[in-house]
């Protein structure tokens, strides 16, 4: 499962949602959270962990090819035991790292098998150096306020992205806070599925100090994140059941991008033989 979370200029909480989903899904298996925010990272400071290893060291080490083992060696074990690739906090450094490694990193995460990947894209627009990462996500959750300003900001962003790639078809709406419109109304106007609603409420801080995803206090924001996580999982399952499975008559299984790449598969084997402390 590969999900990205993105915002526009008027949407709060992208990192909170990406981190919250990673914490909640950690209970089911390995999770990798990639902080790919061109405006600079906040996770290291919030979690009290160093900025390196992370996106900057990964960019320096693997500009073209990011093997699974290289990826694991630049991930840190996060507070809730999800593996984290944190971005440098300086926007110029974050952008430079993303420009260098987003292509290789996106191929690498698309080839991970059995790991849930959550990508924090920050504010996504058609010039973002994170576009390659958005391109490999199965679905992109766009946070928006259910206001005219929020709807307009998202409509403009989606129109821009339509011109660049097929990202629009992966876009889903998550409404945040109160406003005159319901999620369903926005969904109709923008022709994008509404995946859930988050209140503006206390409780986000509990995430940053959590040591165990299963025991984060279920205050309103966390309960809403849990509903969103469940809804998302159901939508992934229904998409999988609707997607025709590839024939296995000697042809490589395209559902597993690593299966026809001997090099990457051998990386995976090596990696499995020596699991990293990040649990990837
Ligand atoms: N739904 C919410 N309700 C209340 N506070 C929130 C909510 N989402 C995020 N926050 C708080 O707002 C601040 C910014 O959130 P963050 O997720 O970093 O936003 P972004 O990534 O969009 O810049 C953080 O202090 C976070 O705890
Ligand atoms: Mg953020």
Coordinates of C-alpha atoms and ligand atoms in Angstrom, one line a residue:
X1 CA 0.0 0.0 0.0
X2 CA 1.4 3.3 -1.1
X3 CA -0.4 6.5 0.0
X4 CA 0.6 10.1 -0.2
X5 CA -0.7 13.1 1.7
X6 CA -0.6 16.6 0.3
X7 CA -2.0 20.0 0.9
X8 CA -2.6 23.3 -0.8
X9 CA -1.8 26.7 0.6
X10 CA -4.9 26.7 2.8
X11 CA -4.8 23.2 4.4
X12 CA -3.4 22.4 7.8
X13 CA -2.2 19.1 9.1
X14 CA -0.5 17.3 6.2
X15 CA 2.4 16.0 8.3
X16 CA 0.0 15.2 11.2
X17 CA -2.1 13.0 8.9
X18 CA 0.9 11.3 7.3
X19 CA 2.4 10.6 10.6
X20 CA -0.9 9.6 12.2
X21 CA -1.6 7.1 9.4
X22 CA 1.9 5.7 9.7
X23 CA 1.5 5.2 13.4
X24 CA -1.9 3.5 13.1
X25 CA -0.8 1.2 10.2
X26 CA 2.3 0.2 12.1
X27 CA 0.2 -2.3 14.0
X28 CA -0.4 -4.3 10.8
X29 CA 3.2 -4.6 9.6
X30 CA 6.3 -2.6 8.4
X31 CA 5.6 1.1 7.6
X32 CA 7.9 3.6 5.9
X33 CA 7.1 7.2 6.3
X34 CA 8.9 9.5 3.7
X35 CA 9.0 13.2 4.5
X36 CA 9.1 14.7 1.0
X37 CA 8.1 18.2 1.8
X38 CA 9.9 20.8 -0.4
X39 CA 9.3 23.4 2.2
X40 CA 11.6 21.5 4.6
X41 CA 11.0 18.8 7.2
X42 CA 9.6 19.1 10.7
X43 CA 9.6 15.5 11.8
X44 CA 13.1 15.4 13.2
X45 CA 12.5 18.4 15.4
X46 CA 9.1 17.3 16.5
X47 CA 10.3 13.8 17.4
X48 CA 13.6 14.9 18.8
X49 CA 15.7 12.8 16.4
X50 CA 18.6 13.9 14.2
X51 CA 18.0 15.1 10.6
X52 CA 20.6 12.6 9.4
X53 CA 20.4 9.9 8.2
X54 CA 17.5 11.0 6.1
X55 CA 16.6 12.4 2.7
X56 CA 19.8 14.5 2.4
X57 CA 22.1 11.6 3.1
X58 CA 20.1 9.3 0.8
X59 CA 20.3 11.9 -2.0
X60 CA 24.1 12.1 -1.5
X61 CA 24.4 8.3 -1.6
X62 CA 21.9 7.2 -4.2
X63 CA 21.2 9.8 -6.9
X64 CA 20.2 7.3 -9.6
X65 CA 19.6 3.9 -8.0
X66 CA 18.1 3.6 -4.6
X67 CA 18.2 -0.1 -3.6
X68 CA 16.1 -1.4 -0.8
X69 CA 19.1 -1.8 1.4
X70 CA 20.3 1.7 0.7
X71 CA 16.8 3.0 1.5
X72 CA 16.8 1.1 4.8
X73 CA 20.2 2.4 5.8
X74 CA 19.0 6.0 5.5
X75 CA 15.8 5.4 7.4
X76 CA 15.6 6.0 11.2
X77 CA 13.5 4.0 13.6
X78 CA 10.8 6.4 14.6
X79 CA 9.2 7.0 17.9
X80 CA 6.3 4.6 17.1
X81 CA 8.7 2.2 15.4
X82 CA 7.7 3.1 11.8
X83 CA 10.8 3.7 9.7
X84 CA 11.3 7.4 8.8
X85 CA 13.1 9.1 6.0
X86 CA 13.2 12.6 7.4
X87 CA 13.7 15.8 5.3
X88 CA 16.2 18.5 6.2
X89 CA 14.4 21.4 7.8
X90 CA 16.0 24.0 5.5
X91 CA 13.7 24.3 2.4
X92 CA 16.7 24.8 0.0
X93 CA 18.3 21.6 1.3
X94 CA 15.0 19.7 1.2
X95 CA 14.4 20.8 -2.4
X96 CA 17.9 20.0 -3.5
X97 CA 17.7 16.5 -2.0
X98 CA 14.3 15.9 -3.6
X99 CA 15.5 17.1 -7.0
X100 CA 18.4 14.6 -6.7
X101 CA 16.7 11.6 -5.4
X102 CA 12.9 11.7 -6.0
X103 CA 13.1 9.6 -9.2
X104 CA 15.3 6.9 -7.7
X105 CA 13.4 6.9 -4.4
X106 CA 10.1 6.6 -6.1
X107 CA 11.2 3.6 -8.1
X108 CA 12.6 2.1 -4.9
X109 CA 9.5 2.5 -2.8
X110 CA 7.3 1.3 -5.7
X111 CA 9.3 -2.0 -5.6
X112 CA 9.0 -2.6 -1.8
X113 CA 6.9 -5.6 -1.1
X114 CA 5.0 -6.0 2.2
X115 CA 5.8 -2.5 3.4
X116 CA 3.2 0.2 3.7
X117 CA 4.6 3.5 2.5
X118 CA 3.2 6.9 3.5
X119 CA 4.6 10.0 1.8
X120 CA 4.3 13.5 3.2
X121 CA 4.3 15.6 0.0
X122 CA 3.8 18.9 1.7
X123 CA 2.0 21.5 -0.5
X124 CA 1.9 19.8 -3.9
X125 CA 1.9 21.8 -7.1
X126 CA 3.0 21.2 -10.7
X127 CA 6.5 22.4 -10.0
X128 CA 7.1 20.3 -6.9
X129 CA 10.3 18.3 -6.9
X130 CA 8.2 15.6 -5.1
X131 CA 6.1 14.9 -8.2
X132 CA 7.9 11.6 -9.0
X133 CA 6.9 10.3 -5.5
X134 CA 3.3 11.5 -6.0
X135 CA 3.4 9.5 -9.3
X136 CA 4.0 6.2 -7.6
X137 CA 1.3 6.6 -4.9
X138 CA -1.8 4.6 -5.3
X139 CA -3.9 7.4 -3.9
X140 CA -3.2 11.0 -2.9
X141 CA -5.1 12.4 0.0
X142 CA -5.5 16.2 -0.4
X143 CA -6.3 18.0 2.7
X144 CA -8.6 20.9 2.3
X145 CA -10.8 23.2 4.4
X146 CA -14.5 22.9 3.4
X147 CA -14.7 26.6 2.6
X148 CA -14.9 28.5 -0.7
X149 CA -11.2 29.4 -0.3
X150 CA -10.2 25.8 0.4
X151 CA -12.2 24.5 -2.5
X152 CA -10.9 27.1 -4.9
X153 CA -7.3 26.4 -3.8
X154 CA -7.7 22.7 -4.4
X155 CA -9.6 23.1 -7.7
X156 CA -6.7 25.2 -9.0
X157 CA -4.1 22.8 -7.8
X158 CA -5.9 19.8 -9.3
X159 CA -6.3 21.5 -12.7
X160 CA -2.6 22.3 -12.7
X161 CA -1.7 18.7 -11.9
X162 CA -3.9 17.4 -14.6
X163 CA -1.7 19.2 -17.1
X164 CA 1.4 17.4 -15.8
X165 CA 0.6 13.8 -15.1
X166 CA -2.4 11.6 -14.3
X167 CA -2.2 12.6 -10.6
X168 CA -5.8 13.9 -10.7
X169 CA -7.2 10.4 -10.9
X170 CA -5.5 9.5 -7.7
X171 CA -6.6 12.5 -5.8
X172 CA -9.0 12.1 -2.8
X173 CA -10.3 14.8 -0.5
X174 CA -9.9 14.9 3.2
X175 CA -11.8 17.8 4.7
X176 CA -10.3 19.5 7.8
X177 CA -12.2 21.8 10.2
X178 CA -15.5 23.4 9.9
X179 CA -16.9 25.3 6.8
X180 CA -20.0 26.0 4.9
X181 CA -19.7 22.9 2.7
X182 CA -19.9 19.2 3.4
X183 CA -17.3 16.8 2.1
X184 CA -19.9 15.3 -0.3
X185 CA -20.6 18.7 -1.8
X186 CA -16.9 19.4 -2.4
X187 CA -16.6 15.9 -3.9
X188 CA -19.4 16.6 -6.3
X189 CA -18.1 19.9 -7.4
X190 CA -14.5 18.8 -7.8
X191 CA -15.4 15.2 -9.0
X192 CA -13.0 13.7 -6.4
X193 CA -13.9 11.1 -3.8
X194 CA -14.3 12.4 -0.3
X195 CA -12.3 10.0 2.0
X196 CA -12.9 11.5 5.4
X197 CA -13.1 14.5 7.7
X198 CA -10.8 15.6 10.5
X199 CA -11.8 18.1 13.2
X200 CA -9.6 20.9 14.3
X201 CA -9.1 19.5 17.7
X202 CA -6.6 18.8 20.4
X203 CA -4.8 15.5 20.4
X204 CA -2.3 16.0 17.6
X205 CA 0.5 16.5 20.2
X206 CA -0.1 13.0 21.6
X207 CA 1.2 11.6 18.3
X208 CA 4.6 13.3 18.5
X209 CA 5.3 11.8 22.0
X210 CA 3.7 8.4 21.3
X211 CA 5.9 5.3 21.8
X212 CA 3.3 2.8 20.7
X213 CA 0.8 3.4 17.9
X214 CA -1.7 1.1 19.5
X215 CA -1.8 3.2 22.7
X216 CA -2.1 6.7 21.5
X217 CA -5.0 8.3 23.4
X218 CA -8.1 8.2 21.2
X219 CA -9.1 11.9 21.4
X220 CA -11.3 13.3 18.6
X221 CA -8.5 13.9 16.1
X222 CA -7.0 10.5 16.6
X223 CA -10.5 8.8 16.3
X224 CA -11.1 10.7 13.1
X225 CA -7.6 9.6 11.8
X226 CA -8.5 6.0 12.7
X227 CA -11.7 6.2 10.6
X228 CA -9.7 7.7 7.7
X229 CA -7.2 4.9 8.0
X230 CA -9.9 2.3 8.0
X231 CA -11.8 3.9 5.1
X232 CA -8.6 4.1 3.1
X233 CA -7.8 0.4 3.7
X234 CA -11.3 -0.6 2.6
X235 CA -10.9 1.5 -0.6
X236 CA -7.6 -0.2 -1.4
X237 CA -9.1 -3.6 -0.9
X238 CA -12.0 -2.9 -3.2
X239 CA -9.6 -1.5 -5.9
X240 CA -7.5 -4.6 -5.6
X241 CA -10.5 -6.9 -6.0
X242 CA -11.6 -4.8 -9.1
X243 CA -8.2 -4.9 -10.7
X244 CA -7.8 -7.9 -13.0
X245 CA -4.9 -10.0 -11.8
X246 CA -2.0 -10.5 -14.2
X247 CA -1.7 -13.9 -15.9
X248 CA 1.2 -15.9 -14.5
X249 CA 2.1 -18.0 -17.7
X250 CA 5.8 -17.3 -17.6
X251 CA 5.3 -13.5 -17.9
X252 CA 6.7 -11.4 -15.1
X253 CA 4.1 -10.4 -12.5
X254 CA 3.7 -6.7 -13.1
X255 CA 2.0 -6.3 -9.7
X256 CA 5.4 -7.0 -8.1
X257 CA 7.7 -4.5 -9.9
X258 CA 10.7 -6.3 -8.3
X259 CA 9.8 -9.7 -9.7
X260 CA 11.3 -9.0 -13.1
X261 CA 14.3 -7.2 -11.9
X262 CA 16.9 -9.6 -10.7
X263 CA 19.0 -6.9 -9.2
X264 CA 16.3 -5.4 -7.1
X265 CA 15.1 -8.8 -6.1
X266 CA 18.6 -9.8 -4.8
X267 CA 18.6 -6.6 -2.8
X268 CA 15.4 -7.6 -1.2
X269 CA 16.7 -11.1 -0.4
X270 CA 19.8 -9.6 1.2
X271 CA 17.7 -7.1 3.1
X272 CA 15.4 -9.8 4.4
X273 CA 18.3 -11.9 5.5
X274 CA 19.6 -9.0 7.6
X275 CA 16.6 -7.0 8.8
X276 CA 17.4 -3.4 9.7
X277 CA 16.5 -1.9 13.0
X278 CA 14.0 0.2 11.3
X279 CA 11.9 -2.9 10.5
X280 CA 11.7 -2.2 6.8
Ligands
LIG1 N1 -6.7 18.7 12.8 C1 -5.9 19.4 13.6 N2 -6.4 19.9 14.7 C2 -5.6 20.7 15.6 N3 -4.3 20.8 15.4 C3 -3.7 20.3 14.3 C4 -4.5 19.5 13.4 N4 -3.7 19.1 12.4 C5 -2.4 19.6 12.7 N5 -2.5 20.3 13.9 C6 -1.4 21.0 14.5 O1 -1.0 22.0 13.6 C7 0.4 22.2 13.5 C8 0.8 22.0 12.1 O2 0.5 20.7 11.6 P1 1.3 20.0 10.5 O3 0.7 18.6 10.4 O4 2.7 20.1 10.7 O5 0.8 20.9 9.2 P2 1.4 20.9 7.8 O6 2.2 19.7 7.5 O7 0.2 21.0 6.9 O8 2.3 22.1 7.7 C9 1.0 21.1 14.4 O9 1.3 21.7 15.7 C10 -0.1 20.1 14.6 O10 0.0 19.4 15.9
LIG2 MG1 4.2 19.5 7.0

